[in-house]
Coordinates of C-alpha atoms in Angstrom, one line a residue:
X1 CA 3.2 1.5 -178.5
X2 CA 4.1 4.7 -176.8
X3 CA 6.9 6.4 -174.9
X4 CA 6.4 8.5 -171.8
X5 CA 8.9 11.1 -170.6
X6 CA 10.1 10.7 -167.0
X7 CA 11.3 13.4 -164.6
X8 CA 14.9 12.4 -165.5
X9 CA 14.2 13.1 -169.1
X10 CA 14.4 9.5 -170.3
X11 CA 11.7 7.9 -172.3
X12 CA 9.8 4.8 -171.0
X13 CA 8.4 2.4 -173.6
X14 CA 4.8 1.5 -173.0
X15 CA 2.6 -1.1 -174.6
X16 CA -1.0 -1.7 -175.0
X17 CA -2.3 -5.2 -174.0
X18 CA -2.0 -6.6 -177.5
X19 CA 1.4 -5.1 -178.0
X20 CA 2.8 -6.5 -174.8
X21 CA 1.4 -9.9 -175.5
X22 CA 3.1 -9.9 -179.0
X23 CA 6.4 -8.7 -177.5
X24 CA 6.3 -11.5 -174.9
X25 CA 5.3 -14.1 -177.5
X26 CA 2.1 -15.1 -175.7
X27 CA -1.7 -14.9 -176.5
X28 CA -3.6 -12.0 -175.1
X29 CA -5.8 -14.4 -173.1
X30 CA -2.6 -15.7 -171.4
X31 CA -1.6 -12.2 -170.5
X32 CA -5.0 -11.6 -169.0
X33 CA -4.9 -14.9 -167.1
X34 CA -1.5 -13.8 -165.5
X35 CA -3.2 -10.5 -164.5
X36 CA -6.0 -12.4 -162.9
X37 CA -3.5 -14.6 -161.0
X38 CA -1.7 -11.5 -159.8
X39 CA 1.5 -12.6 -161.5
X40 CA 1.7 -9.1 -163.1
X41 CA 1.5 -5.7 -161.4
X42 CA -1.4 -3.5 -162.4
X43 CA -0.9 -1.5 -165.6
X44 CA -1.1 2.3 -165.8
X45 CA -4.6 3.3 -166.7
X46 CA -5.4 6.1 -169.0
X47 CA -9.2 6.1 -169.3
X48 CA -10.1 2.7 -170.5
X49 CA -6.6 2.0 -172.0
X50 CA -4.2 -0.1 -170.0
X51 CA -0.5 0.8 -170.5
X52 CA 2.3 -1.7 -169.7
X53 CA 6.0 -1.0 -169.7
X54 CA 9.3 -2.9 -169.9
X55 CA 9.0 -4.1 -166.3
X56 CA 5.9 -6.0 -167.2
X57 CA 7.7 -7.5 -170.3
X58 CA 10.6 -8.6 -168.1
X59 CA 8.1 -10.2 -165.7
X60 CA 6.5 -12.1 -168.5
X61 CA 9.9 -13.3 -169.8
X62 CA 10.7 -14.5 -166.3
X63 CA 7.5 -16.4 -166.1
X64 CA 8.2 -18.1 -169.4
X65 CA 11.7 -19.0 -168.3
X66 CA 10.5 -20.4 -164.9
X67 CA 7.7 -22.4 -166.6
X68 CA 10.3 -23.9 -169.0
X69 CA 12.4 -25.0 -165.9
X70 CA 9.4 -26.9 -164.5
X71 CA 8.0 -24.4 -162.0
X72 CA 4.3 -24.2 -161.6
X73 CA 2.3 -21.0 -161.7
X74 CA 1.6 -21.4 -158.0
X75 CA 5.3 -21.5 -157.3
X76 CA 6.0 -18.5 -159.6
X77 CA 3.3 -16.6 -157.7
X78 CA 5.2 -17.3 -154.5
X79 CA 8.4 -16.1 -156.1
X80 CA 6.6 -12.9 -157.2
X81 CA 5.3 -12.3 -153.7
X82 CA 8.9 -12.9 -152.4
X83 CA 10.3 -10.2 -154.6
X84 CA 7.6 -7.8 -153.6
X85 CA 8.0 -8.4 -149.9
X86 CA 11.8 -8.3 -150.0
X87 CA 12.2 -11.8 -148.7
X88 CA 15.7 -13.1 -147.8
X89 CA 17.6 -14.4 -150.8
X90 CA 18.1 -17.7 -149.1
X91 CA 14.3 -18.2 -149.2
X92 CA 14.2 -17.0 -152.8
X93 CA 16.7 -19.8 -153.6
X94 CA 14.2 -22.3 -152.3
X95 CA 11.5 -20.9 -154.6
X96 CA 13.9 -21.0 -157.5
X97 CA 14.3 -24.7 -157.0
X98 CA 17.7 -24.7 -155.3
X99 CA 16.6 -25.0 -151.7
X100 CA 19.3 -27.6 -150.8
X101 CA 22.0 -26.1 -153.0
X102 CA 25.3 -24.7 -151.7
X103 CA 24.9 -21.8 -154.0
X104 CA 23.9 -18.4 -152.6
X105 CA 21.4 -16.3 -154.6
X106 CA 22.3 -12.6 -155.0
X107 CA 19.7 -9.8 -155.1
X108 CA 20.8 -7.0 -157.4
X109 CA 19.6 -3.7 -158.8
X110 CA 19.8 -3.3 -162.6
X111 CA 22.6 -0.8 -162.0
X112 CA 24.6 -3.3 -159.9
X113 CA 24.2 -5.9 -162.6
X114 CA 25.4 -3.4 -165.2
X115 CA 28.4 -2.7 -163.0
X116 CA 29.3 -6.5 -163.0
X117 CA 29.1 -6.7 -166.8
X118 CA 29.9 -3.2 -168.1
X119 CA 28.6 -2.8 -171.6
X120 CA 27.5 -6.4 -171.8
X121 CA 24.0 -6.3 -170.3
X122 CA 22.1 -6.4 -173.6
X123 CA 18.6 -7.6 -174.2
X124 CA 20.0 -10.7 -175.9
X125 CA 22.3 -11.6 -173.0
X126 CA 19.5 -10.9 -170.5
X127 CA 17.2 -13.3 -172.4
X128 CA 19.9 -15.9 -172.5
X129 CA 20.5 -15.6 -168.8
X130 CA 16.8 -15.9 -168.1
X131 CA 16.6 -19.0 -170.4
X132 CA 19.5 -20.6 -168.5
X133 CA 17.8 -19.8 -165.2
X134 CA 20.8 -17.7 -164.0
X135 CA 18.5 -14.7 -163.5
X136 CA 15.0 -14.0 -162.4
X137 CA 13.7 -10.5 -162.8
X138 CA 10.7 -8.7 -161.3
X139 CA 10.4 -5.0 -162.2
X140 CA 13.5 -3.3 -160.7
X141 CA 14.6 -6.4 -158.8
X142 CA 17.0 -9.0 -160.1
X143 CA 18.1 -12.2 -158.5
X144 CA 21.1 -14.2 -159.7
X145 CA 20.9 -17.8 -158.5
X146 CA 24.6 -18.2 -157.7
X147 CA 27.1 -15.8 -156.2
X148 CA 29.9 -18.1 -157.5
X149 CA 28.6 -18.1 -161.1
X150 CA 28.0 -14.3 -160.9
X151 CA 31.6 -13.6 -159.7
X152 CA 33.2 -16.1 -162.2
X153 CA 31.2 -14.8 -165.2
X154 CA 32.1 -11.2 -164.3
X155 CA 35.8 -12.1 -163.9
X156 CA 35.8 -13.7 -167.4
X157 CA 34.1 -10.7 -168.9
X158 CA 36.7 -8.4 -167.3
X159 CA 39.4 -10.6 -168.8
X160 CA 38.0 -9.9 -172.2
X161 CA 35.6 -12.8 -172.9
X162 CA 32.3 -11.6 -174.3
X163 CA 29.3 -12.3 -172.0
X164 CA 27.5 -14.0 -174.9
X165 CA 30.3 -16.5 -175.1
X166 CA 30.4 -17.1 -171.4
X167 CA 26.6 -17.8 -171.4
X168 CA 26.9 -20.2 -174.4
X169 CA 29.7 -22.0 -172.6
X170 CA 27.5 -22.2 -169.5
X171 CA 24.8 -23.7 -171.6
X172 CA 27.2 -26.4 -172.9
X173 CA 28.6 -27.0 -169.4
X174 CA 25.1 -27.5 -168.1
X175 CA 24.5 -30.4 -170.5
X176 CA 27.7 -32.2 -169.2
X177 CA 26.9 -31.3 -165.6
X178 CA 23.4 -32.8 -165.8
X179 CA 25.0 -36.0 -167.2
X180 CA 27.6 -36.2 -164.5
X181 CA 24.9 -35.5 -161.8
X182 CA 22.8 -38.3 -163.2
X183 CA 25.8 -40.6 -163.2
X184 CA 26.7 -40.0 -159.6
X185 CA 23.2 -40.0 -158.4
X186 CA 22.6 -43.4 -160.0
X187 CA 25.8 -44.7 -158.6
X188 CA 25.0 -43.7 -155.0
X189 CA 21.4 -44.6 -155.2
X190 CA 22.0 -48.1 -156.6
X191 CA 24.7 -49.0 -154.2
X192 CA 23.8 -47.1 -151.0
X193 CA 20.4 -45.5 -151.3
X194 CA 18.7 -42.3 -152.3
X195 CA 19.1 -40.8 -148.9
X196 CA 22.9 -40.8 -149.2
X197 CA 23.0 -38.6 -152.3
X198 CA 23.1 -35.3 -150.4
X199 CA 25.6 -36.6 -147.9
X200 CA 28.0 -38.0 -150.5
X201 CA 27.7 -35.1 -152.9
X202 CA 31.1 -33.6 -151.8
X203 CA 32.8 -36.9 -152.9
X204 CA 31.2 -36.5 -156.4
X205 CA 32.4 -32.9 -156.6
X206 CA 35.9 -33.9 -155.7
X207 CA 36.0 -36.5 -158.5
X208 CA 34.7 -34.0 -161.0
X209 CA 37.1 -31.3 -159.9
X210 CA 40.1 -33.6 -160.0
X211 CA 39.2 -35.0 -163.5
X212 CA 38.6 -31.4 -164.8
X213 CA 42.0 -30.3 -163.5
X214 CA 43.8 -33.3 -165.1
X215 CA 41.9 -32.8 -168.4
X216 CA 43.0 -29.2 -168.6
X217 CA 46.6 -30.3 -167.7
X218 CA 46.5 -32.7 -170.6
X219 CA 45.3 -30.0 -173.0
X220 CA 48.1 -27.7 -171.9
X221 CA 50.8 -30.3 -172.1
X222 CA 52.5 -30.6 -175.6
X223 CA 51.6 -33.8 -177.4
X224 CA 54.3 -36.5 -177.5
X225 CA 54.8 -36.0 -181.3
X226 CA 55.3 -32.2 -180.8
X227 CA 57.7 -32.9 -178.0
X228 CA 59.7 -35.4 -180.1
X229 CA 59.9 -32.9 -183.0
X230 CA 61.2 -30.2 -180.6
X231 CA 63.8 -32.7 -179.2
X232 CA 64.9 -33.5 -182.8
X233 CA 65.2 -29.9 -183.9
X234 CA 68.9 -28.8 -183.7
X235 CA 69.4 -25.7 -181.7
X236 CA 71.0 -22.7 -183.4

């Protein structure tokens, strides 16, 4: 592993092939296969030595996260090409598997992402975001899959909630959301038909929003026992 000084005076970490594969948690043969499929940009050459940097490592982590979400290598290659050609974020959303979603993907620079979450953009939080599928990275380009999630997460962090806690909550919410989506999809499919799922999705959203609002009201309201105790306590 080596560090190269840039014109700005900052050091860039560089990896040999074996070091990059180890950092990404993949075999060297897999790394070479990704190179052959043009899923990775070419390394810097110094004689016969190939030097990779953190952009290559970020790309490998993105590939791993997308494979875990069910994307094929062919689809990931399309996503990579989209990044490199600056394709519209709406088309990127289709490649990320949210083509019919109401969510709007957002293309960000690393600096813009850091501005959203000042002091919270750590390697651990980036890895968690990639694992959740919130972020896809490719060199200097970053796409967040949902403008709404990005804005809400940033607002919670500004209010004092650590980003790691926000991401863990998002992971837990994902589990319940998947269960609710399956419930409504089954309900609509069984009684109306699969073609009606997209059309009736707003009704499912309204039920979930109403139930969540009432559940939070119940949590905020004092319990009957607590209210009875207060009513029985003589005022001074």
